[in-house]
Every structure is written in structure tokens, then in C-alpha cells.
Tab-separated table of C-alpha atoms and ligand atoms in Angstrom:
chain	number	residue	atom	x	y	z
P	1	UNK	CA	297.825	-30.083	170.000
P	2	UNK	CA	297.068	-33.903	170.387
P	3	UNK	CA	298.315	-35.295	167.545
P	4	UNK	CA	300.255	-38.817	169.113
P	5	UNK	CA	297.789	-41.274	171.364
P	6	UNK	CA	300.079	-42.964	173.489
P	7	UNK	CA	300.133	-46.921	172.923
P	8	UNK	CA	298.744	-47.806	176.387
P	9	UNK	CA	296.051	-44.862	176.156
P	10	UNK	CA	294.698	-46.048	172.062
P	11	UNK	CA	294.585	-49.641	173.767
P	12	UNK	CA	292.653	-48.570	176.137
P	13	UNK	CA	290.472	-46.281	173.943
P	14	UNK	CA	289.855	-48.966	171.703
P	15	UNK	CA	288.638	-51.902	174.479
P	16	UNK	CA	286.304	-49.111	176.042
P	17	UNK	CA	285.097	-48.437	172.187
P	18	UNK	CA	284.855	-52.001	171.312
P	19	UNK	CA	282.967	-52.890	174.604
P	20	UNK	CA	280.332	-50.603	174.197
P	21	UNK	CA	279.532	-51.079	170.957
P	22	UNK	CA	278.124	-54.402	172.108
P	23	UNK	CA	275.228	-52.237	174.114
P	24	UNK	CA	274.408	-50.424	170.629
P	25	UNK	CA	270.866	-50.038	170.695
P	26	UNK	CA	270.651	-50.170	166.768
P	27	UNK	CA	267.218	-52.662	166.030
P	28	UNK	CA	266.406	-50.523	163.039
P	29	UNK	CA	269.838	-49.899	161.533
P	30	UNK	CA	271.527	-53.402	162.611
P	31	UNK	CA	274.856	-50.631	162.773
P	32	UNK	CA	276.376	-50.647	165.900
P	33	UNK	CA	278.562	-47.985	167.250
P	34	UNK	CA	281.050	-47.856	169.818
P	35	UNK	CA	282.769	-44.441	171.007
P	36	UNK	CA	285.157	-43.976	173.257
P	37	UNK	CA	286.474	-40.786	174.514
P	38	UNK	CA	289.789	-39.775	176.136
P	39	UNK	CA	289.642	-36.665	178.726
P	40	UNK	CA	292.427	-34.254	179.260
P	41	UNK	CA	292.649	-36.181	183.108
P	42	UNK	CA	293.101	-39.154	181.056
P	43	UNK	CA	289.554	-40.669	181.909
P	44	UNK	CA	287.636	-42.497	179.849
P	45	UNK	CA	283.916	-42.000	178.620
P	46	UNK	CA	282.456	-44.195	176.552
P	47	UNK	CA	278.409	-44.322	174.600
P	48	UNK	CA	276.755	-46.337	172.196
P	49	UNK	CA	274.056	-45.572	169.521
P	50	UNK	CA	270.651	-45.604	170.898
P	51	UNK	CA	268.144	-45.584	168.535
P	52	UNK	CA	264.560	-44.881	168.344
P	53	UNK	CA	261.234	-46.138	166.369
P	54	UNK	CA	260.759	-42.445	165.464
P	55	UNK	CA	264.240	-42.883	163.715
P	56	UNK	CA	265.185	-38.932	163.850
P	57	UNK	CA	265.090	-39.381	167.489
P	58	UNK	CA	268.091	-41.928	167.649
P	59	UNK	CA	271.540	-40.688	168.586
P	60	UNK	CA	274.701	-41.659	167.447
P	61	UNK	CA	277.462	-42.833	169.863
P	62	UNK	CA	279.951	-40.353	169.705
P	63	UNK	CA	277.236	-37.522	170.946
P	64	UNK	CA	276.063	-40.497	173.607
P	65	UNK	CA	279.782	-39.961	174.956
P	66	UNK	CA	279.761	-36.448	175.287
P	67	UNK	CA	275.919	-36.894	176.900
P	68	UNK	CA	278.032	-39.202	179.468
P	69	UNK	CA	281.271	-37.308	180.512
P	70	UNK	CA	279.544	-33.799	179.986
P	71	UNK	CA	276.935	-35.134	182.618
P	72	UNK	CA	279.641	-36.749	184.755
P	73	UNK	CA	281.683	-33.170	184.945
P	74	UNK	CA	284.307	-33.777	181.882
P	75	UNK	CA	284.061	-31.270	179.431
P	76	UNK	CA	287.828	-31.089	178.057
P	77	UNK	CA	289.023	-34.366	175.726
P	78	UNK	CA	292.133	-34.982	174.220
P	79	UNK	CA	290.923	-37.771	171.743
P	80	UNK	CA	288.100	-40.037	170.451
P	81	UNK	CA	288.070	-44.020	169.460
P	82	UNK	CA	285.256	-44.447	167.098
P	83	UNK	CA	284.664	-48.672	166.519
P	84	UNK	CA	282.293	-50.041	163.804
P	85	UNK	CA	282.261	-52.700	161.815
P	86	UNK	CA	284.065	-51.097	158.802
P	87	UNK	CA	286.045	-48.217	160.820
P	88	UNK	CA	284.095	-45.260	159.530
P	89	UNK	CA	284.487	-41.561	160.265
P	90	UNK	CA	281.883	-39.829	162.131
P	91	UNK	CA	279.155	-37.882	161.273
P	92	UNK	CA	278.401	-34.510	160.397
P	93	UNK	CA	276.156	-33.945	163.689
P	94	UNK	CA	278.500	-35.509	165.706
P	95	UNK	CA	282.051	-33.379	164.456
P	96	UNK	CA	279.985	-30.720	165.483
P	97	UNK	CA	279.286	-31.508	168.569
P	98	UNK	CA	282.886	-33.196	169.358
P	99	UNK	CA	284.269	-29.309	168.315
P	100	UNK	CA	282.078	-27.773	170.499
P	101	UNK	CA	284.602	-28.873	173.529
P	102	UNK	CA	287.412	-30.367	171.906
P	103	UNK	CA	288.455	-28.669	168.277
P	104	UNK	CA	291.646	-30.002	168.504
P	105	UNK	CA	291.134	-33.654	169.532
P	106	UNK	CA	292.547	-36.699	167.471
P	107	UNK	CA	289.872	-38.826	166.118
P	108	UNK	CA	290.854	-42.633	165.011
P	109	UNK	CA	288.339	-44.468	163.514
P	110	UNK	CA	288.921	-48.772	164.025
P	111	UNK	CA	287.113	-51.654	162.950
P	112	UNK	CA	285.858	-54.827	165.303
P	113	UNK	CA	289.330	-56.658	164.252
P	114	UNK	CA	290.809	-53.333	165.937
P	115	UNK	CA	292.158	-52.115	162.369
P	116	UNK	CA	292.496	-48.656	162.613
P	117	UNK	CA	291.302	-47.218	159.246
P	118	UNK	CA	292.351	-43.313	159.949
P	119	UNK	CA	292.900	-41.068	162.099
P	120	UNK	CA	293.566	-37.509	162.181
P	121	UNK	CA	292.883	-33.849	163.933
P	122	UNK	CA	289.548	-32.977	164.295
P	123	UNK	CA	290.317	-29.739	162.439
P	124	UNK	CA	290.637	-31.993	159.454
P	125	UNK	CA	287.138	-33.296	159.833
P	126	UNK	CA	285.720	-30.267	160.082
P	127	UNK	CA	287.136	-27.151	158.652
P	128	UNK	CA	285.759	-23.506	158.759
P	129	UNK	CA	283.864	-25.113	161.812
P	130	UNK	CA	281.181	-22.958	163.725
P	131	UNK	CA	281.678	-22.427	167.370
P	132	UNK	CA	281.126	-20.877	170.448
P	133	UNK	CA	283.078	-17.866	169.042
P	134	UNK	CA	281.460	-16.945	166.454
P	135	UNK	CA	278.504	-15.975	168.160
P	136	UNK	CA	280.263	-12.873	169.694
J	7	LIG	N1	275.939	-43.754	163.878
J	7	LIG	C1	276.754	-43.450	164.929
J	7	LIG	O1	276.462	-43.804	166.074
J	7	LIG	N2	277.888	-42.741	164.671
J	7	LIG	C2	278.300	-42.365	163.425
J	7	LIG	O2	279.291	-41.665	163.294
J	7	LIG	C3	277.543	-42.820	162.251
J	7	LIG	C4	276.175	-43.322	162.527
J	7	LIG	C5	274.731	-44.538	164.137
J	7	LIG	C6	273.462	-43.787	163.987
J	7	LIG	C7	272.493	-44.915	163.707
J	7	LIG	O3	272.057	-45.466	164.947
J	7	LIG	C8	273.322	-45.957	162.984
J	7	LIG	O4	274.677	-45.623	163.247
J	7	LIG	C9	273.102	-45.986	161.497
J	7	LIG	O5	273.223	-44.738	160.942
């Protein structure tokens, strides 16, 4: 159970975040987000929202981090750093997908002053979750 980031590792999380968010491809929404994720090896993935003028086409940042680290052979995460503007939480879609490989990650959600306005398990986020095992 990850439940304590360690200082240098939520720094970290939160520059990666931060960065990216500045490579949000967001002309529709003007919302840019910035995710950062933490693998169990302690590397660091990071994605952006990348929108599209058929706006159900667009995907969020936290599921353009999994796109990245799944693709470069992570699939096990310990934590995410989600930066926008206002710190929110993220989306429906996008707990869904972060359960699908890591249920029990921490999430933190931080502003662009690097407030962090929450954080908490996963499990929280999303309980009675669907997964993997239910489809036995
Ligand atoms: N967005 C994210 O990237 N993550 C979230 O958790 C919330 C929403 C994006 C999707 C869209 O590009 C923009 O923010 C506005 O909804």
C-alpha cells in the first residue's frame, strides 16, 4: 500500500507534472493538464491532454501517461501527480483506466503554484471499481 510519497519523489512528480502541462494540446478547452506518473522502479512517465476538433476524440493526460509508460514497458505505478490550474481530481475515464494497473496508487492532485489540493488512495476515487477480475 502506497500511502506516503517520499519528499524528493512528490518533488519530482510535481516538476515532471508541471512541465508537461505546458505541451497540453487543449485549443478547444483552454484547460491544460499535466500528469505525472511514478513507477514501482521509481521512473517517471509523464502526458498531457491532447485534444481533438472532433472533441470526443481528445484524451485526457492522465490516460496520455499510461499511453507513454505502458508503450515504454512500465505497467506497475506506485503514484500519480495530477497539475491544473485549480488542482482537480481526475476523471471518471481516467480512474478507470489508472485501476486497471495500479488500484492501489496514491493520487495528489496540485495546482500551477504547486498547492496540493488532495490526495488520497485510488481506492477512494473509485470504489466497487471494475477490473480485470471480474471478468472471470
Ligand atoms: N482533462 C484531463 O486531461 N484530465 C482530467 O482529469 C480532467 C480533464 C482534460 C480533458 C480536456 O482536454 C480538458 O481537460 C477539458 O476537459
Amino acid at each position: 500500500v502506497t500511502t506516503v510519497l517520499s519528499p524528493d519523489d512528490r518533488t519530482r512528480l510535481i516538476a515532471s507534472a508541471t512541465a508537461v502541462r505546458e505541451r497540453a494540446y487543449a485549443v478547444y478547452s483552454s484547460y491544460q493538464v499535466g500528469a505525472a506518473l511514478l513507477a514501482t522502479d521509481g521512473r517517471i512517465y509523464a502526458g498531457c491532454n491532447v485534444e481533438n476538433a472532433n472533441y470526443p476524440a481528445g484524451i485526457c493526460a492522465e490516460r496520455s501517461a499510461i499511453a507513454s509508460a505502458v508503450s515504454a514497458g512500465a505497467r506497475a505505478f506506485s503514484a500519480v501527480v495530477v497539475v491544473t490550474v485549480n488542482g482537480v481530481a481526475p476523471c471518471g475515464i481516467c480512474r478507470q483506466v489508472l485501476n486497471e494497473f495500479a488500484p492501489d496508487m496514491w493520487v495528489v492532485g496540485v495546482d500551477t503554484s504547486g498547492h496540493i489540493h488532495f490526495e488520497r488512495n485510488l481506492r477512494e476515487l473509485l470504489p466497487l471499481s471494475f477490473s480485470r477480475a471480474d471478468l472471470a
